[in-house]
Structures are given as C-alpha cells and as structure tokens.
Coordinates of C-alpha atoms in Angstrom, one line a residue:
M1065 CA -131.1 20.7 -210.2
P1066 CA -128.3 22.4 -208.2
P1067 CA -126.1 20.3 -206.0
V1068 CA -127.4 19.7 -202.4
G1069 CA -124.7 21.9 -201.0
N1070 CA -125.8 25.0 -203.0
I1071 CA -129.6 24.7 -202.1
G1072 CA -129.3 26.6 -198.9
A1073 CA -127.2 29.4 -200.3
N1074 CA -129.7 29.9 -203.2
L1075 CA -132.7 30.0 -200.6
V1076 CA -131.3 33.1 -199.0
S1077 CA -132.0 35.3 -201.9
R1078 CA -135.2 33.6 -203.0
P1079 CA -138.4 35.3 -202.3
V1080 CA -140.9 33.6 -199.9
R1081 CA -143.2 31.3 -201.9
N1082 CA -146.9 31.4 -201.7
D1083 CA -147.4 27.7 -200.7
T1084 CA -145.1 27.9 -197.7
I1085 CA -147.0 30.3 -195.5
N1086 CA -149.1 29.7 -192.4
V1087 CA -151.9 32.4 -191.9
S1088 CA -152.7 31.4 -188.3
N1089 CA -151.3 34.9 -187.2
A1090 CA -153.4 37.2 -189.4
Q1091 CA -151.7 40.4 -188.1
D1092 CA -148.3 39.5 -189.5
V1093 CA -149.5 38.8 -193.1
Q1094 CA -149.6 41.2 -195.9
Q1095 CA -150.3 41.0 -199.6
S1096 CA -147.7 41.7 -202.3
G1097 CA -147.6 41.6 -206.1
S1098 CA -146.1 38.1 -206.0
G1099 CA -148.4 36.5 -203.3
V1100 CA -148.8 36.5 -199.7
S1101 CA -145.8 37.1 -197.4
A1102 CA -145.5 36.4 -193.7
V1103 CA -143.2 39.8 -193.2
R1104 CA -144.2 42.6 -190.9
P1105 CA -144.6 46.2 -192.5
D1106 CA -141.8 47.5 -190.1
V1107 CA -139.4 44.9 -191.4
V1108 CA -140.3 45.7 -195.0
R1109 CA -139.6 49.4 -194.3
A1110 CA -136.2 48.5 -192.9
A1111 CA -135.2 46.7 -195.8
G1112 CA -135.9 49.7 -198.0
R1113 CA -138.9 47.9 -199.8
Q1114 CA -142.3 49.5 -200.6
E1115 CA -145.0 48.7 -198.1
V1116 CA -148.3 47.6 -199.6
P1117 CA -151.8 47.3 -198.0
R1118 CA -152.5 44.5 -195.8
A1119 CA -154.7 41.6 -197.0
D1120 CA -158.3 41.5 -195.9
L1121 CA -158.6 38.3 -193.8
S1122 CA -161.9 39.2 -192.1
K1123 CA -163.6 36.5 -194.1
L1124 CA -161.2 33.8 -193.3
R1125 CA -162.7 31.0 -191.3
A1126 CA -161.4 30.4 -187.9
Q1127 CA -160.9 26.6 -188.5
K1128 CA -159.6 26.8 -192.1
Q1129 CA -156.4 24.7 -192.5
S1130 CA -153.4 26.9 -193.4
P1131 CA -152.1 26.9 -196.8
L1132 CA -148.8 25.4 -195.7
K1133 CA -150.5 22.5 -194.1
E1134 CA -152.8 22.0 -197.0
K1135 CA -150.0 22.1 -199.5
L1136 CA -147.6 19.7 -197.4
S1137 CA -150.5 17.2 -196.8
Q1138 CA -150.2 16.0 -200.3
Y1139 CA -146.4 15.4 -200.0
K1140 CA -146.6 13.4 -196.8
P1141 CA -145.7 9.8 -197.5
M1142 CA -148.6 8.2 -195.6
H1143 CA -148.7 4.7 -197.2
L1144 CA -146.0 2.1 -198.0
A1145 CA -145.9 -0.8 -200.5
V1146 CA -144.5 -3.8 -198.4
S1147 CA -144.2 -7.7 -198.7
V1148 CA -145.7 -9.6 -195.9
P1149 CA -144.4 -13.0 -194.7
P1150 CA -145.1 -15.9 -194.6
D1151 CA -146.7 -16.1 -198.1
N1152 CA -145.0 -12.7 -199.3
S1153 CA -148.3 -11.2 -200.2
S1154 CA -148.3 -7.6 -201.1
A1155 CA -149.8 -4.9 -198.9
V1156 CA -150.3 -1.2 -198.6
V1157 CA -149.8 0.0 -194.9
S1158 CA -149.4 3.2 -193.0
A1159 CA -146.0 4.8 -192.6
S1160 CA -146.9 5.1 -189.0
T1161 CA -146.3 1.4 -188.6
L1162 CA -142.7 2.6 -188.2
T1163 CA -142.2 4.2 -184.8
S1164 CA -142.2 8.1 -184.4
K1165 CA -138.7 8.2 -183.4
E1166 CA -137.7 6.3 -186.8
I1167 CA -140.0 8.6 -188.9
H1168 CA -138.4 11.8 -187.2
S1169 CA -134.9 10.6 -187.4
L1170 CA -135.3 9.7 -191.4
T1171 CA -137.1 13.0 -191.9
R1172 CA -134.0 14.9 -190.3
V1173 CA -131.5 13.1 -192.3
I1174 CA -133.1 13.3 -195.6
K1175 CA -134.0 17.0 -195.1
K1176 CA -130.5 17.7 -194.1
M1177 CA -129.3 15.8 -197.3
L1178 CA -131.6 17.3 -199.7
G1179 CA -132.4 20.8 -198.3
N1180 CA -135.7 22.3 -197.5
E1181 CA -136.9 22.8 -201.2
R1182 CA -136.1 19.4 -202.6
F1183 CA -137.3 17.9 -199.5
H1184 CA -140.7 19.2 -200.1
D1185 CA -140.7 18.7 -203.9
P1186 CA -143.2 15.9 -204.7
A1187 CA -141.3 14.7 -207.6
D1188 CA -138.2 14.3 -205.6
G1189 CA -138.1 14.7 -201.8
R1190 CA -141.4 12.6 -201.6
I1191 CA -140.1 9.7 -203.6
I1192 CA -136.9 9.5 -201.6
M1193 CA -138.6 9.8 -198.2
H1194 CA -141.2 7.1 -199.4
N1195 CA -138.4 4.7 -200.4
A1196 CA -136.4 5.4 -197.1
L1197 CA -139.5 4.5 -195.0
A1198 CA -140.2 1.4 -196.9
D1199 CA -136.6 0.2 -196.8
T1200 CA -136.6 0.7 -193.0
L1201 CA -139.9 -1.1 -192.5
Q1202 CA -139.4 -4.2 -194.6
P1203 CA -136.6 -5.6 -192.5
R1204 CA -138.8 -5.0 -189.3
I1205 CA -141.6 -6.8 -190.9
N1206 CA -139.4 -9.8 -191.9
N1207 CA -137.6 -10.0 -188.7
G1208 CA -140.9 -10.0 -186.7
A1209 CA -142.3 -13.0 -188.8
Q1210 CA -139.2 -15.0 -188.1
L1211 CA -139.4 -14.2 -184.3
Y1212 CA -143.1 -15.3 -184.2
Q1213 CA -142.1 -18.5 -186.1
S1214 CA -139.2 -19.2 -183.6
I1215 CA -141.2 -18.5 -180.5
M1216 CA -144.1 -20.6 -181.4
S1217 CA -141.8 -23.6 -182.5
G1218 CA -140.4 -23.5 -179.0
E1219 CA -137.1 -21.7 -179.3
Q1220 CA -135.7 -19.6 -176.4
V1221 CA -135.6 -16.3 -178.2
T1222 CA -133.9 -13.5 -176.6
S1223 CA -136.6 -11.1 -175.5
D1224 CA -135.4 -7.4 -175.8
K1225 CA -137.0 -4.1 -177.0
D1226 CA -136.0 -4.5 -180.6
A1227 CA -137.5 -8.2 -180.8
V1228 CA -140.7 -6.8 -179.2
R1229 CA -140.8 -3.9 -181.5
D1230 CA -140.3 -6.0 -184.6
L1231 CA -142.9 -8.7 -183.5
M1232 CA -145.6 -6.0 -182.9
T1233 CA -144.6 -4.3 -186.4
F1234 CA -145.3 -7.7 -188.2
L1235 CA -148.5 -8.2 -186.3
S1236 CA -149.6 -4.6 -187.1
V1237 CA -148.9 -5.1 -190.7
R1238 CA -150.9 -8.3 -190.6
A1239 CA -153.8 -6.4 -188.9
Q1240 CA -153.8 -3.8 -191.7
Q1241 CA -154.3 -6.7 -194.1
K1242 CA -157.2 -7.8 -192.2
S1243 CA -158.6 -4.2 -191.5
V1244 CA -157.3 -1.6 -193.8
T1245 CA -158.1 1.4 -191.3
F1246 CA -156.3 -0.4 -188.3
S1247 CA -154.3 2.2 -186.4
E1248 CA -155.0 1.1 -182.7
G1249 CA -156.7 -1.6 -180.7
A1250 CA -156.2 -4.9 -179.4
F1251 CA -154.9 -8.3 -180.6
V1252 CA -156.1 -11.8 -179.5
L1253 CA -153.6 -14.5 -180.5
E1254 CA -153.8 -18.2 -180.2
D1255 CA -151.0 -19.1 -177.8
Q1256 CA -151.1 -22.8 -177.1
G1257 CA -148.8 -23.5 -174.1
G1258 CA -148.2 -19.9 -173.4
R1259 CA -145.2 -19.6 -175.5
L1260 CA -145.8 -16.0 -176.7
K1261 CA -146.5 -14.7 -173.2
N1262 CA -143.4 -16.4 -171.9
F1263 CA -141.3 -14.6 -174.4
L1264 CA -142.7 -11.4 -173.4
D1265 CA -142.3 -12.4 -169.5
R1266 CA -138.6 -12.9 -170.2
N1267 CA -138.2 -9.1 -171.2
P1268 CA -136.1 -7.3 -168.5
E1269 CA -138.2 -4.1 -168.9
G1270 CA -141.5 -5.8 -168.1
Y1271 CA -143.5 -5.0 -165.1
I1272 CA -147.0 -5.8 -163.3
R1273 CA -149.6 -3.2 -163.9
A1274 CA -153.3 -2.5 -163.4
S1275 CA -155.6 -2.8 -166.3
T1276 CA -159.4 -2.3 -167.3
H1277 CA -159.2 -5.0 -170.0
I1278 CA -160.8 -8.5 -169.9
K1279 CA -161.3 -8.5 -166.1
E1280 CA -162.7 -12.0 -166.1
Y1281 CA -159.4 -13.3 -166.8
Q1282 CA -157.7 -11.2 -164.3
A1283 CA -160.2 -12.3 -161.5
A1284 CA -158.8 -15.8 -162.2
G1285 CA -155.2 -14.7 -161.3
N1286 CA -154.0 -13.7 -164.8
T1287 CA -152.2 -10.6 -164.0
H1288 CA -151.3 -8.1 -166.7
R1289 CA -148.0 -6.7 -167.5
G1290 CA -146.5 -3.9 -169.5
I1291 CA -143.3 -3.1 -171.3
D1292 CA -142.6 0.6 -172.0
M1293 CA -141.0 1.1 -175.4
E1294 CA -141.3 2.8 -178.8
L1295 CA -144.0 1.0 -180.7
P1296 CA -145.9 1.5 -184.1
F1297 CA -148.5 4.1 -184.3
A1298 CA -146.8 6.3 -181.9
K1299 CA -147.5 4.0 -179.0
G1300 CA -145.3 3.8 -175.9
T1301 CA -146.2 0.7 -174.1
L1302 CA -147.3 -2.9 -174.7
L1303 CA -150.1 -4.3 -172.4
Y1304 CA -150.4 -8.0 -172.2
G1305 CA -152.0 -11.0 -170.3
A1306 CA -152.7 -14.7 -170.5
M1307 CA -156.1 -16.0 -171.6
P1308 CA -156.0 -19.6 -170.5
A1309 CA -158.2 -22.3 -172.5
D1310 CA -161.8 -21.4 -172.1
T1311 CA -162.8 -21.4 -175.7
P1312 CA -165.0 -23.9 -177.6
D1313 CA -161.8 -25.2 -179.3
G1314 CA -160.1 -25.4 -175.8
K1315 CA -157.1 -23.1 -177.0
D1316 CA -155.0 -20.8 -174.9
R1317 CA -154.8 -17.2 -176.1
V1318 CA -152.8 -14.1 -175.2
F1319 CA -154.0 -10.7 -175.1
L1320 CA -152.1 -7.7 -176.6
K1321 CA -152.5 -3.9 -176.7
M1322 CA -150.5 -1.1 -177.7
E1323 CA -151.2 1.9 -175.6
P1324 CA -149.7 5.6 -175.6
H1325 CA -148.4 5.7 -172.1
G1326 CA -147.0 3.3 -169.5
A1327 CA -148.5 2.4 -166.1
A1328 CA -145.8 1.2 -163.9
L1329 CA -147.1 3.2 -161.0
S1330 CA -150.4 1.5 -161.1
K1331 CA -149.1 -1.3 -158.9
L1332 CA -147.1 0.1 -156.0
F1333 CA -147.0 -2.8 -153.6
G1334 CA -146.5 -6.7 -153.8
R1335 CA -145.1 -6.3 -157.4
N1336 CA -142.7 -9.2 -157.0
S1337 CA -144.5 -11.5 -154.6
G1338 CA -146.2 -14.7 -155.8
V1339 CA -145.6 -14.0 -159.5
E1340 CA -143.9 -15.8 -162.3
A1341 CA -141.9 -13.0 -163.7
A1342 CA -140.4 -10.1 -161.6
S1343 CA -141.1 -6.5 -162.4
R1344 CA -138.2 -4.0 -163.2
R1345 CA -137.3 -1.2 -160.8
F1346 CA -139.0 2.2 -160.9
K1347 CA -137.7 4.8 -163.1
W1348 CA -138.3 8.9 -162.9
A1349 CA -139.9 8.6 -166.3
D1350 CA -142.6 6.4 -164.8
I1351 CA -144.3 9.3 -163.1
G1352 CA -144.8 11.3 -166.4
H1353 CA -145.9 8.2 -168.2
F1354 CA -148.4 7.5 -165.5
L1355 CA -149.8 11.0 -165.3
R1356 CA -150.4 10.9 -169.1
H1357 CA -151.8 7.5 -168.9
I1358 CA -154.3 8.7 -166.3
K1359 CA -155.2 11.7 -168.4
T1360 CA -155.9 9.5 -171.6
T1361 CA -157.7 7.0 -169.6
I1362 CA -160.3 9.8 -168.3
F1363 CA -160.7 11.5 -171.5
R1364 CA -160.4 8.4 -173.8
P1365 CA -159.8 10.4 -177.1
K1366 CA -161.7 8.7 -180.1
E1367 CA -159.4 7.5 -182.9
G1368 CA -160.2 6.1 -186.2
G1369 CA -159.2 2.6 -187.1
S1370 CA -159.7 1.4 -183.5
R1371 CA -160.4 -2.4 -183.0
K1372 CA -160.9 -2.9 -179.3
E1373 CA -161.9 -6.2 -177.4
R1374 CA -165.5 -4.8 -176.7
V1375 CA -168.5 -6.3 -178.4
S1376 CA -170.0 -3.9 -180.9
T1377 CA -173.2 -2.1 -179.7
D1378 CA -175.5 -3.4 -182.3
I1379 CA -174.3 -7.0 -181.7
K1380 CA -174.7 -6.5 -178.0
K1381 CA -178.2 -5.1 -178.5
G1382 CA -179.1 -7.7 -180.9
F1383 CA -178.0 -10.3 -178.4
T1384 CA -179.9 -8.9 -175.3
N1385 CA -183.1 -8.5 -177.5
L1386 CA -182.8 -12.2 -178.5
I1387 CA -182.6 -13.1 -174.6
A1388 CA -185.6 -10.9 -173.8
D1389 CA -187.6 -12.5 -176.7
F1390 CA -186.8 -15.9 -175.6
K1391 CA -187.5 -15.3 -171.8
K1392 CA -191.1 -14.9 -172.9
V1393 CA -191.0 -18.3 -174.4
D1394 CA -189.2 -20.1 -171.4
P1395 CA -186.8 -18.7 -168.6
E1396 CA -184.7 -21.8 -169.2
F1397 CA -184.2 -20.8 -172.8
A1398 CA -183.1 -17.3 -172.0
N1399 CA -180.6 -18.7 -169.2
I1400 CA -178.9 -21.1 -171.7
L1401 CA -178.5 -18.0 -174.1
N1402 CA -177.2 -15.8 -171.2
E1403 CA -174.8 -18.6 -169.8
G1404 CA -171.5 -16.7 -168.6
N1405 CA -172.8 -13.3 -169.3
P1406 CA -171.3 -12.9 -172.9
A1407 CA -172.5 -9.3 -173.4
G1408 CA -171.1 -8.3 -170.0
S1409 CA -168.2 -5.6 -170.0
N1410 CA -165.8 -7.9 -168.0
S1411 CA -166.3 -11.0 -170.3
G1412 CA -163.2 -12.4 -171.6
L1413 CA -165.1 -14.4 -174.3
G1414 CA -168.0 -12.3 -175.5
V1415 CA -168.5 -13.1 -179.1
A1416 CA -167.2 -16.7 -178.9
R1417 CA -169.6 -17.3 -175.9
M1418 CA -172.6 -15.9 -177.8
M1419 CA -172.1 -18.1 -180.7
R1420 CA -171.6 -21.1 -178.4
N1421 CA -174.7 -20.4 -176.4
C1422 CA -176.8 -19.9 -179.7
Q1423 CA -175.5 -23.4 -180.6
N1424 CA -176.5 -24.8 -177.1
A1425 CA -179.8 -23.1 -177.3
Q1426 CA -180.6 -24.6 -180.8
A1427 CA -179.7 -28.1 -179.4
A1428 CA -182.1 -27.7 -176.5
L1429 CA -185.0 -26.1 -178.6
S1430 CA -186.6 -29.5 -179.3
R1431 CA -186.6 -30.7 -175.8
I1432 CA -188.0 -27.4 -174.4
A1433 CA -190.6 -27.3 -177.2
Q1434 CA -191.6 -31.0 -176.3
R1435 CA -191.7 -30.1 -172.4
L1436 CA -193.8 -26.8 -173.0
G1437 CA -196.0 -28.3 -175.8
L1438 CA -194.9 -25.3 -178.1
D1439 CA -196.8 -24.8 -181.4
S1440 CA -194.5 -25.7 -184.6
Q1441 CA -194.6 -22.0 -185.7
I1442 CA -193.1 -20.7 -182.6
V1443 CA -190.3 -23.4 -182.7
S1444 CA -189.8 -22.5 -186.4
D1445 CA -189.5 -18.7 -185.4
C1446 CA -187.1 -19.4 -182.6
K1447 CA -185.0 -21.4 -184.9
E1448 CA -184.9 -18.7 -187.6
Q1449 CA -184.1 -16.0 -185.0
L1450 CA -181.1 -17.9 -183.8
Q1451 CA -179.9 -18.7 -187.2
Q1452 CA -180.2 -15.0 -188.2
F1453 CA -178.3 -13.9 -185.3
S1454 CA -175.5 -16.6 -185.8
D1455 CA -175.2 -15.6 -189.6
T1456 CA -174.9 -12.0 -188.6
M1457 CA -171.9 -12.6 -186.5
K1458 CA -170.3 -15.1 -189.1
L1459 CA -170.6 -12.3 -191.7
R1460 CA -169.2 -9.8 -189.2
Y1461 CA -166.2 -11.7 -187.6
D1462 CA -163.5 -14.2 -188.3
N1463 CA -161.9 -16.6 -185.9
I1464 CA -165.2 -16.4 -183.7
S1465 CA -164.2 -19.3 -181.5
L1466 CA -161.2 -17.2 -180.1
R1467 CA -162.9 -13.9 -180.2
V1468 CA -163.9 -11.4 -177.3
G1469 CA -165.2 -8.6 -179.4
D1470 CA -164.0 -6.3 -182.2
E1471 CA -160.3 -6.9 -181.6
I1472 CA -158.0 -8.4 -184.3
V1473 CA -157.7 -12.1 -183.9
F1474 CA -155.2 -14.5 -185.3
T1475 CA -154.7 -18.2 -185.1
N1476 CA -151.3 -19.8 -185.3
A1477 CA -152.0 -21.0 -188.8
E1478 CA -152.8 -17.7 -190.1
L1479 CA -149.4 -16.3 -189.1
T1480 CA -147.2 -19.4 -189.9
N1481 CA -148.8 -21.1 -192.9
V1482 CA -148.7 -20.0 -196.3
D1483 CA -152.4 -18.9 -197.2
E1484 CA -153.2 -19.0 -200.8
S1485 CA -156.3 -17.0 -200.6
R1486 CA -153.8 -14.0 -200.0
S1487 CA -151.7 -15.2 -203.0
T1488 CA -151.2 -12.8 -205.9
S1489 CA -151.1 -15.5 -208.7
I1490 CA -153.8 -16.8 -210.8
E1491 CA -152.7 -20.3 -209.9
G1492 CA -152.6 -19.9 -206.1
L1493 CA -156.0 -17.9 -206.0
T1494 CA -157.5 -20.7 -208.2
R1495 CA -156.4 -23.4 -205.9
A1496 CA -157.8 -21.4 -202.9
L1497 CA -161.1 -20.9 -204.5
C1498 CA -161.5 -24.7 -205.3
K1499 CA -160.5 -25.7 -201.9
H1500 CA -162.8 -23.3 -200.3
S1501 CA -165.7 -24.5 -202.5
L1502 CA -164.9 -28.2 -201.3
S1503 CA -164.6 -27.2 -197.6
L1504 CA -168.4 -27.2 -196.9
P1505 CA -169.5 -30.5 -195.6
Q1506 CA -171.9 -32.5 -197.7
G1507 CA -175.4 -31.6 -197.2
A1508 CA -174.6 -28.6 -195.1
T1509 CA -176.1 -25.1 -195.9
P1510 CA -173.5 -22.4 -196.9
T1511 CA -173.6 -19.6 -194.4
A1512 CA -173.2 -15.9 -195.2
N1513 CA -169.7 -16.1 -193.9
F1514 CA -168.9 -19.1 -196.5
V1515 CA -170.5 -17.2 -199.4
Q1516 CA -168.6 -13.9 -198.5
K1517 CA -165.2 -15.8 -198.6
F1518 CA -166.1 -17.4 -201.9
A1519 CA -167.1 -14.0 -203.4
V1520 CA -163.8 -12.4 -202.0
L1521 CA -161.7 -15.1 -203.3
L1522 CA -163.3 -14.9 -206.8
T1523 CA -162.8 -10.9 -206.6
R1524 CA -159.3 -11.4 -205.9
L1525 CA -158.8 -13.7 -208.8
T1526 CA -160.3 -11.4 -211.4
N1527 CA -158.5 -8.6 -210.0
V1528 CA -155.1 -10.4 -210.9
L1529 CA -156.1 -11.1 -214.4
P1530 CA -154.7 -9.0 -217.3
D1531 CA -156.9 -5.7 -217.5
D1532 CA -158.1 -6.4 -220.9
Q1533 CA -159.0 -10.1 -220.1
E1534 CA -160.7 -9.7 -216.6
V1535 CA -164.2 -10.9 -217.8
E1536 CA -163.8 -14.1 -220.3
D1537 CA -166.5 -14.9 -222.7
D1538 CA -164.6 -17.8 -224.2
S1539 CA -163.0 -21.0 -222.9
E1540 CA -159.5 -19.8 -223.8
G1541 CA -158.9 -17.1 -221.2
P1542 CA -156.4 -17.3 -218.4
L1543 CA -159.3 -17.8 -215.8
A1544 CA -160.8 -20.7 -217.7
Q1545 CA -157.5 -22.2 -218.3
S1546 CA -156.4 -22.0 -214.7
L1547 CA -159.9 -23.4 -213.5
S1548 CA -159.6 -26.2 -216.1
K1549 CA -156.0 -27.3 -215.0
E1550 CA -157.1 -27.3 -211.2
L1551 CA -160.5 -28.9 -211.8
Q1552 CA -158.6 -31.8 -213.6
T1553 CA -156.9 -32.7 -210.5
L1554 CA -160.3 -33.1 -208.8
S1555 CA -162.3 -36.5 -208.7
D1556 CA -165.8 -36.8 -210.3
E1557 CA -167.3 -36.7 -206.9
Q1558 CA -165.5 -33.5 -206.0
R1559 CA -166.7 -31.8 -209.2
K1560 CA -170.2 -33.0 -208.4
D1561 CA -169.9 -31.3 -204.9
I1562 CA -169.0 -27.9 -206.7
V1563 CA -172.0 -28.5 -208.9
D1564 CA -174.1 -29.1 -205.8
L1565 CA -172.8 -26.1 -204.1
L1566 CA -173.4 -23.7 -207.0
Q1567 CA -177.2 -24.9 -207.1
T1568 CA -177.8 -24.4 -203.5
P1569 CA -180.4 -21.6 -202.6
Q1570 CA -177.7 -19.3 -200.9
M1571 CA -175.3 -19.4 -203.9
L1572 CA -178.0 -19.2 -206.4
E1573 CA -179.6 -16.0 -204.7
F1574 CA -176.2 -14.4 -204.5
S1575 CA -175.7 -15.1 -208.1
K1576 CA -179.0 -13.7 -209.0
T1577 CA -178.6 -10.6 -206.9
V1578 CA -175.2 -9.9 -208.6
G1579 CA -177.0 -10.0 -211.9
D1580 CA -179.7 -7.7 -210.8
T1581 CA -177.2 -5.3 -209.2
L1582 CA -175.2 -5.1 -212.4
T1583 CA -178.4 -4.0 -214.2
M1584 CA -179.2 -1.2 -211.6
A1585 CA -175.7 -0.3 -210.7
K1586 CA -175.2 3.3 -209.3
T1587 CA -171.3 3.5 -209.8
D1588 CA -168.7 2.0 -212.2
A1589 CA -167.1 0.3 -209.2
E1590 CA -170.3 -1.6 -208.4
A1591 CA -171.0 -2.5 -212.0
G1592 CA -167.2 -3.6 -212.6
V1593 CA -167.3 -5.8 -209.4
C1594 CA -170.7 -7.5 -210.4
M1595 CA -169.4 -8.0 -214.1
E1596 CA -166.3 -9.7 -212.8
L1597 CA -168.2 -11.8 -210.2
L1598 CA -170.8 -13.0 -212.8
G1599 CA -168.0 -13.8 -215.3
G1600 CA -166.2 -15.7 -212.6
I1601 CA -169.1 -17.9 -211.4
S1602 CA -170.0 -18.5 -214.9
T1603 CA -166.5 -19.7 -215.8
L1604 CA -166.4 -22.0 -212.7
A1605 CA -169.8 -23.5 -213.4
D1606 CA -168.7 -24.2 -217.1
G1607 CA -165.8 -26.0 -215.8
V1608 CA -167.8 -28.5 -213.9
G1609 CA -170.3 -28.8 -216.8
L1610 CA -173.2 -26.7 -215.3
N1611 CA -175.1 -24.1 -217.2
I1612 CA -175.6 -21.7 -214.4
L1613 CA -177.6 -19.0 -216.3
D1614 CA -180.0 -21.7 -217.4
V1615 CA -180.5 -22.9 -213.9
L1616 CA -181.1 -19.1 -212.7
E1617 CA -183.7 -18.7 -215.3
R1618 CA -185.6 -21.9 -214.2
T1619 CA -185.5 -21.2 -210.4
A1620 CA -186.5 -18.5 -208.1
P1621 CA -183.9 -18.9 -205.1
N1622 CA -185.1 -17.8 -201.7
S1623 CA -182.9 -17.8 -198.6
N1624 CA -182.0 -15.5 -195.6
L1625 CA -178.8 -14.5 -197.1
D1626 CA -178.0 -10.7 -197.3
S1627 CA -176.4 -10.6 -200.8
V1628 CA -176.6 -7.0 -201.1
L1629 CA -174.4 -6.4 -198.0
I1630 CA -171.8 -8.9 -199.3
I1631 CA -171.7 -7.3 -202.6
R1632 CA -171.2 -3.7 -201.0
D1633 CA -168.3 -5.1 -199.0
L1634 CA -166.9 -6.6 -202.3
V1635 CA -166.8 -3.1 -203.8
N1636 CA -164.6 -2.0 -200.9
V1637 CA -162.4 -5.0 -201.4
S1638 CA -162.0 -4.4 -204.9
E1639 CA -161.1 -0.8 -204.6
R1640 CA -158.5 -1.6 -202.0
L1641 CA -157.1 -4.4 -204.3
N1642 CA -156.8 -1.7 -207.0
R1643 CA -154.8 0.6 -204.6
E1644 CA -152.4 -2.1 -203.8
S1645 CA -151.7 -3.0 -207.3
A1646 CA -151.4 0.7 -208.5

C-alpha cells in the first residue's frame, strides 16, 4: 500500500474503474475494452486515443440504481457497536445517531487523510471510518446518560446545545434497543416534578411554538416549546412539552420529539407574556426553517422506523368495535369504555386510558349485569372480549400506564437502574429470569405480556451460552449450573411458586406450541429458537423438581394465549441478538 501522500499522484495516471461510474447521463457513456468509462468521444479524440462504439443503454431501466451507488452502498458504515449505560449492555445502532454535521466532518477528514481509493476500500477505509464514528458516538452516549442521572437527581445542570444533543443521543440509542428500526418519532418520559422539562426550559435557545401534538395537554395550558440545533437522525429541532399527572399511576410526564425543521415563527405575538420561560429573539434563519417546516407538515413524508404518539389504526379500530358491541348491551357500559375519548386524535393518554377504561368496565360488569338481568353467557362473552383486547395491548406495548400511542416510553427506573434483563452474562440473565418468574402474584393468571417477557429472557439467556452448549441435555451444562446456583438462594415456597407457574394453562400451552412449532419449523432460525426454548424450559423445570415433558403428555392445555405470535417475535429477537454478538 503506497503512502497516503502518494495516492493522489498515482490516481492521475490510473484509468477510471468500472465500479466508480454513474450512468445517470447515458449520452456521456461509452464502452471500452476495460469496461465502462464516463468520457465523451470528443475528449477521447483530443487525447489521441481510439474512439470505440457507444454502449447500447436502451434496455437500462429508468429507476435502476447506478453502479457507483450500488457499489458504495456496501461500504457505507451504517451500524455501530456501542456500550449503553447504565448497565453497559451492548447494542448495534445506526450511524445516523450522530448528527449529520459530525458524520460529514469525519468523512471529509478521513477521506483527505486516506485518499479517495483507500477511503472506498472495504478492507481499509470502511474499517477506519466505522471506528471513527463509534469513537465519536460512545462519549456522546456516556455523557447523555450521566446528564440524565444528574437532572433526575435534582442537580442544576447547565442546559446548552451540547448537553441537549448528548441527552437526545442517549435516548435515541436506548430507543433503538427497544425498537431496532427506530429512526424518528416521539418520546414520553416519566418526569416526576418536571425536572427534565425545567432543564430544557433553561436552555437560552428555547422558544414557544405552535404544535399539533397531544392537544389535550396544550388546551390545559401546557404550551409547547422548541430548541433549534443539530440532533441525531438529521433532525434540526427538539419539540417538547409537559404532560402533568393524569395517569393511572399518577405520574408526571414530558413529551419529546425531534423534527427536521424549527418553527420559531409559528408564534408571532405574546411569546413572553405569562410564561415560565422566555423565548429567544428571532433570527433570520427562522424564516427558512419555518418555510421548510410548513412544507414537511403539509406533505408529511413517510419514513421507516417511525414511532409516533398516535394510537395504531388496528388498536383504535378494535377499541371502537368494542364500544359499538357493548353499546348494544347497555349504553352505560359503552360510556365507561369511552370515558375521556381515548381513541380521539387529541388524546394525551390514549392507550393508557383505553386500558384503564377496560379495567373499569370489567369492575362494573357484575353490577350492570345484575341491573339488566343479563344471561350468564352474555356476561362471560363480555369478560372474554375485554380480556382479549387487554391482552392484545399488553403484548403490543410496554409501560402502558404512561403511554399515549406508538411512541417510545421510558420510566425513570429504565434509564437509571441496572436492568439485569439486558445483561450479557449468564448469571445476570439467570437472576432476571428467576426474578420475573416470581413476579406474578399468587393465584394470578399469566398474561401474554408476562409469557412473552419470560420467553425473551430465556432466548437472551440461551443466546449467551457457548455455541456448542446452547441446548443442554445433561445437568452439568452452564445453564443448568447457573440455574441451580440461583435456585439454591430461593426458599421452598418460592421454588413451589415456579412449579405452579410452569403448570398454568398459559405456560403449558406456550411450551406445547414451542414443541409443535419445532416439528413443523419452516426455517432454521425458527427451529433453533424453539429448540433453545424447549431446552431452557426443561432445564428450569428440572431445577425445581418438575418433569415438564411428563406434564405436557398428561394434559391438554387450553387458553387464549397467542403463542404462535410470541414465537414469531422471538425469532426476530434471536436474529437481532445474533447480529449484535457477531
């Protein structure tokens, strides 16, 4: 490999390579003996070289990607391996978590240092670029996590653009841990006492602005604000607003959303009257930002990986159908379900309110049935419908009590405490599995969400085992040893609780479906996940003195659990874990 300084001189006499040509302008393309060259015939003649016939490009599809873009797409360092506080779990995240300015700056520096050829060499430039991006991103994540800890502990942290950028970088990385395709959308964070909002209010670049989001809270006087700055995923402004306690848990929240363009001109008058935090002065750049904001608001381009605070269409439709069905039984029943209009577009507590209303409807069912003299079968059908809808939401969402719609939701505990369910050690995940197994109240029915989390923990646990020992048939493997060590710390009553859990209809049906899916698996990934799950369940059962296979042979479990859907999600989880560990 020649020194960096000599690469530029060497390229002058080097012929144009086949893989660095854009054929978007077909008239300038001709074919030579060594490949395709973007040189016009008159230039060739002037250089004293032989002109050759033009290539026939009549069959080239209009929308076909150019060879240059097609070639460079494999060099682009799109994903980075990072460590994520507070538990230092590993994650693979998009390079776009860095700001566009940082990515472009690094690209220019490294390209200048290496030269064009080495920069596009997958065995050289790609690795250097990948490492440079990761080295830049990691301190941003660490600082953002520390800032969040300090803010929520009550410290008066300086609120400047760097602090806000690092905070949003940390939250964006955590969002990608929850949803691997996340690239835009809203956050709702638990914010007891408004500490996070107060931190943002202290930023001198903040201003009051108009917003179309969660209007229910804006109507109650919680004005939205913006801070224009470089943010992850090529966003240019942070929109935020308070969501005071109106949740089943009685917790304050804050709404955050990164958007492409600012909207400082959306509030022209009364910006600093009767407000807690003043707005900055107007800037000439606000005009361009606002015009672009209007354009994106009108056309609303669809992007992949969006997690917005709107209730999913299928959930909203299912809820409105539920109201219509119960209205036929009794209008009071329908009114209980629709209290606060949780399916409305302006709702600030859509999913959380739906769940709360379903619980209230179940509590009122006996009273309404007695007043109307309803048949027991009708009462049973109503209970089943409410339970099915509740289970659907529990399977779809986490942190339901704080949730508006499909946004990313974080509790304070998720962002500050060490969560062993995200551990990468056998011991940590074993503790998390046993802790989760004992978290079900005595006599309670395992929900779909509970079974799914149990299965995810087991999948993560089997994933960290040595490749040649992922499924253990004997009692000496690392999984059996780790489980035995953890189970020894439990009381006899706690071990009995795990025995009872594994024999509930929901857990038995899940175990049986895993076995059935294994025998009919259509892909190696599906078969692998099911084999690991069976081995893990059997090992856990053996550890508490239960022969789970014998129990399955003697029973025919029947519940409303959608085990097939859970297994399908586990295949995706397993594939993501394999990518992260690669």
